[in-house]
XYZ file of C-alpha atoms in Angstrom:
312
model
C 34.339 94.092 -143.936
C 32.473 91.358 -146.565
C 31.396 92.300 -150.361
C 28.020 92.193 -148.832
C 28.344 95.232 -146.147
C 30.489 97.714 -149.106
C 31.730 101.154 -147.545
C 30.920 104.189 -149.424
C 34.919 104.160 -150.735
C 34.474 101.335 -152.239
C 31.627 102.242 -154.222
C 31.245 104.454 -157.357
C 31.437 108.044 -156.482
C 28.137 109.716 -156.779
C 27.475 111.940 -159.445
C 27.712 115.450 -159.105
C 25.952 117.336 -156.387
C 24.319 114.755 -154.865
C 25.101 114.674 -150.930
C 23.450 113.008 -147.855
C 22.193 109.550 -147.815
C 22.483 107.432 -150.153
C 25.382 109.550 -151.628
C 28.086 110.401 -149.177
C 26.471 109.102 -145.957
C 25.493 104.962 -145.210
C 24.395 103.433 -142.149
C 26.709 101.528 -139.587
C 27.500 98.225 -140.066
C 26.002 95.424 -138.047
C 27.665 93.213 -136.044
C 27.524 89.676 -137.349
C 24.908 88.989 -135.008
C 21.911 90.318 -133.604
C 22.251 90.943 -129.450
C 20.908 88.409 -128.375
C 23.673 86.439 -130.662
C 21.250 84.483 -133.299
C 22.439 85.261 -137.245
C 20.803 88.379 -139.017
C 17.753 86.249 -141.003
C 19.004 86.763 -144.330
C 16.612 89.125 -146.774
C 16.264 89.162 -150.373
C 15.470 92.552 -152.129
C 14.013 92.502 -155.814
C 14.058 95.347 -157.453
C 12.339 95.250 -161.147
C 13.439 98.193 -163.552
C 12.670 99.719 -167.065
C 13.972 102.712 -167.466
C 14.742 104.463 -164.642
C 18.095 105.118 -164.860
C 17.281 108.376 -163.190
C 16.421 107.453 -159.924
C 18.326 103.664 -160.230
C 21.649 104.173 -158.625
C 19.566 105.941 -155.110
C 17.450 102.651 -155.297
C 20.844 100.238 -156.021
C 23.155 102.510 -153.092
C 20.526 102.545 -150.764
C 20.240 98.953 -150.470
C 23.618 98.490 -151.008
C 25.099 100.785 -148.213
C 22.020 99.602 -145.626
C 25.660 97.634 -143.606
C 23.365 94.234 -143.227
C 25.935 91.402 -143.140
C 23.074 89.153 -144.865
C 21.797 90.553 -147.821
C 20.434 89.312 -151.356
C 19.868 92.075 -153.842
C 18.461 91.177 -157.228
C 17.794 93.462 -160.073
C 15.810 92.292 -162.919
C 15.671 94.880 -165.852
C 13.197 94.464 -169.136
C 15.724 95.621 -171.555
C 16.147 99.417 -170.333
C 17.413 101.967 -173.281
C 18.595 104.330 -171.378
C 21.199 104.783 -168.965
C 20.076 101.563 -166.320
C 22.793 99.236 -167.700
C 25.442 100.906 -167.388
C 24.809 101.464 -163.748
C 23.793 97.704 -162.992
C 27.255 96.783 -164.849
C 29.160 100.086 -162.314
C 27.752 97.763 -159.411
C 28.148 94.742 -160.915
C 30.041 93.895 -158.214
C 27.822 94.073 -155.354
C 24.754 92.768 -156.896
C 24.222 89.594 -156.508
C 22.173 88.118 -159.724
C 20.558 91.337 -162.304
C 19.712 90.411 -165.966
C 18.478 92.522 -168.390
C 15.676 90.832 -170.763
C 12.734 90.909 -172.390
C 9.602 90.396 -169.650
C 6.228 90.306 -169.549
C 5.719 93.717 -167.123
C 6.556 95.038 -163.581
C 4.131 92.127 -161.909
C 6.751 89.581 -164.280
C 9.609 90.863 -163.282
C 8.727 90.605 -159.366
C 7.755 86.948 -159.659
C 11.150 86.541 -161.667
C 13.572 87.796 -159.129
C 11.698 85.673 -156.067
C 12.272 82.807 -158.179
C 15.968 83.258 -157.439
C 15.283 84.975 -154.257
C 16.869 82.657 -151.253
C 15.707 84.747 -147.978
C 13.557 84.148 -145.307
C 12.292 87.584 -145.342
C 11.494 88.531 -148.243
C 10.823 92.744 -150.058
C 10.535 94.667 -153.380
C 11.564 97.649 -154.559
C 10.719 99.446 -157.235
C 14.094 101.445 -159.799
C 12.289 104.921 -158.571
C 12.001 103.833 -154.737
C 14.957 103.778 -151.999
C 15.297 102.488 -148.501
C 15.690 104.744 -145.134
C 18.380 104.198 -143.650
C 18.864 101.520 -141.341
C 15.368 100.103 -142.543
C 16.668 96.816 -142.906
C 18.133 96.673 -139.390
C 14.431 97.933 -138.668
C 12.467 94.813 -140.345
C 15.050 92.088 -139.463
C 14.804 93.122 -135.299
C 11.200 93.664 -135.839
C 10.550 89.808 -137.466
C 12.805 88.760 -135.142
C 9.936 90.166 -132.013
C 6.852 88.514 -134.300
C 5.372 85.299 -133.720
C 5.206 82.965 -136.612
C 0.938 83.959 -136.753
C 3.155 87.048 -138.392
C 3.493 87.049 -142.150
C 3.953 90.481 -143.529
C 5.509 93.480 -141.165
C 4.665 97.547 -142.232
C 6.502 100.507 -141.732
C 6.421 103.766 -142.167
C 6.824 104.850 -145.908
C 6.727 108.246 -148.050
C 5.395 109.544 -150.971
C 8.195 112.600 -151.762
C 8.397 114.981 -155.042
C 11.740 115.271 -157.095
C 13.208 117.641 -154.328
C 12.858 115.377 -151.786
C 10.169 117.071 -149.955
C 7.665 114.547 -148.650
C 4.255 114.857 -149.796
C 2.429 112.071 -148.476
C 2.685 109.898 -145.778
C -0.304 107.299 -144.836
C -1.112 106.034 -142.071
C -2.791 102.913 -141.552
C -2.524 102.031 -137.448
C -3.668 98.531 -137.787
C -3.296 96.315 -141.210
C -5.561 93.778 -141.675
C -8.045 92.541 -144.113
C -11.133 94.766 -143.936
C -8.135 97.595 -143.776
C -6.993 96.299 -146.623
C -10.394 96.506 -148.341
C -9.857 100.023 -148.294
C -7.234 100.778 -149.416
C -7.991 103.924 -151.392
C -9.515 105.318 -147.918
C -7.471 104.977 -144.908
C -6.443 101.251 -145.357
C -3.483 102.295 -147.724
C 0.205 102.214 -146.449
C 3.910 102.759 -149.935
C 4.625 99.054 -151.071
C 8.534 99.799 -150.273
C 7.884 99.871 -146.420
C 6.408 96.192 -145.803
C 8.450 93.355 -146.142
C 7.615 89.156 -145.810
C 7.800 85.876 -144.732
C 8.633 83.693 -147.717
C 6.336 81.375 -146.306
C 3.935 83.727 -146.658
C 4.780 84.245 -150.194
C 5.017 80.706 -151.047
C 1.446 79.999 -150.018
C -0.122 83.828 -150.984
C 2.321 84.652 -154.164
C 3.359 84.945 -156.839
C 2.116 88.541 -158.000
C -1.029 88.288 -160.813
C 0.427 89.077 -164.064
C -2.881 90.120 -165.332
C -2.998 93.106 -163.132
C -1.287 96.318 -164.084
C -1.841 97.981 -160.723
C -3.156 96.788 -157.720
C -0.685 93.662 -158.023
C 0.416 94.357 -154.363
C -3.260 95.225 -152.765
C -4.102 91.838 -154.443
C -1.226 90.370 -152.397
C -1.460 92.116 -149.385
C -5.247 91.181 -149.659
C -4.601 86.827 -149.401
C -1.371 87.325 -146.869
C -4.051 89.009 -144.571
C -6.334 86.056 -144.954
C -4.017 83.475 -144.156
C -1.763 85.304 -141.594
C -1.492 88.870 -139.161
C 0.839 91.882 -140.029
C 3.172 93.518 -137.810
C 3.951 96.969 -137.811
C 7.124 98.894 -137.132
C 7.314 103.052 -136.380
C 10.450 103.785 -137.857
C 10.545 105.195 -141.551
C 11.194 102.017 -144.292
C 11.569 103.873 -147.301
C 10.662 106.563 -150.139
C 8.475 106.714 -153.070
C 8.867 109.107 -155.702
C 6.118 111.038 -157.094
C 6.879 111.562 -160.465
C 5.019 111.740 -164.076
C 6.817 108.485 -165.307
C 5.398 106.771 -162.517
C 1.950 104.259 -162.598
C 0.540 105.533 -159.947
C 1.208 109.415 -161.169
C 0.385 109.501 -164.979
C -2.331 106.648 -164.770
C -4.263 107.250 -161.591
C -7.963 106.785 -163.495
C -6.843 103.412 -164.420
C -5.625 102.692 -161.092
C -8.506 103.295 -159.193
C -10.832 101.433 -161.855
C -8.911 98.092 -161.654
C -8.100 98.812 -157.395
C -11.985 98.835 -157.812
C -12.393 95.045 -159.690
C -10.036 93.644 -157.289
C -11.594 94.846 -154.072
C -14.813 93.583 -155.561
C -12.931 90.201 -156.187
C -12.036 89.899 -153.008
C -15.193 90.452 -151.060
C -15.527 94.432 -151.082
C -18.522 95.022 -152.997
C -19.581 97.497 -150.705
C -16.226 99.269 -150.507
C -16.292 99.259 -153.759
C -19.789 101.600 -153.853
C -18.458 103.733 -151.481
C -15.445 104.199 -153.382
C -17.343 105.021 -156.871
C -19.367 107.913 -154.244
C -15.586 109.092 -153.790
C -14.949 109.654 -156.867
C -18.362 112.179 -157.373
C -18.366 113.531 -154.201
C -16.160 116.959 -155.584
C -18.677 117.460 -158.587
C -21.717 120.242 -157.896
C -24.680 118.195 -160.058
C -25.170 115.134 -162.235
C -24.477 117.189 -165.632
C -21.115 117.783 -164.138
C -20.908 113.816 -162.851
C -22.139 112.993 -166.274
C -19.042 115.184 -167.384
C -16.412 113.921 -165.110
C -16.709 110.538 -166.267
C -16.638 110.715 -169.575
C -13.502 112.991 -169.552
C -11.799 110.306 -167.055
C -13.211 107.599 -168.720
C -14.641 106.454 -165.564
C -17.370 104.698 -167.194
C -15.216 102.470 -169.167
C -13.161 101.392 -166.892
C -14.960 101.087 -164.120
C -18.773 100.932 -164.098
C -19.281 99.521 -167.199
C -16.769 96.823 -166.123
C -18.068 96.582 -162.409
C -21.905 95.855 -164.018
C -20.719 93.648 -166.252
C -18.581 91.609 -163.775
C -20.493 91.667 -160.644
C -24.224 93.390 -160.645
C -25.820 92.574 -163.902
C -27.394 89.539 -162.075
């Protein structure tokens, strides 16, 4: 068994009371070659990290215990002040590269990681997400079967609460540019459940550092202009819903920035529909005004959209 495929007995012991995947269970170690005799493609995973010490052990173990024989794992930490760095030190022997240094935010950290990556298949896994068992086997097989016109592949991803209960599972049957324009409707998927070819990243990346929230949506839209998206039906990843997550605690601003991004990609009609969705549950015009004021929607959505795109 190589250092790239550690066993449970080699890794640090799980915290007290933690059982199951990826604490006391692991994926089967894959043979050195695929069933047809070809080598497994090198997969590079980047984890951007900042003060998610509560979750990062699970993130790391879910990657290392995939049993995947051609894995590159890179962690880019933004000088966390919690237990993250001590965790990285404990798992140092199995992480190909990690740093803890100041950065300009999540997108910058991910871009830094991918500049170091050498895999032909890429993906990023946030430090409060984790991979499902056999996720990399499923993804490698899907890319092996797909033609070069497929630039990215989406699997099943679940959003879960702190007790591990699934609270949301998006179901995008046909991932495409048109579907992604309706990201806040029925066109979304869980980001950690998507992997993409290195060539697609070279042509469509890096992530925009001026975007705080929908930098992934921007990348999917760019890739979808140049490549097809594939699908696998297996569960690939889980993402925690918690108060410290951006998509949970800062939802109004996230929706505002996403609407603006959709307009930039030519989806003005979709953007207007999303604005209508945001007011559908309000009974009358006075409630709509109160809602706009209370959530800062005018400041962060309607005003900027008007000034940037509709004033002419």
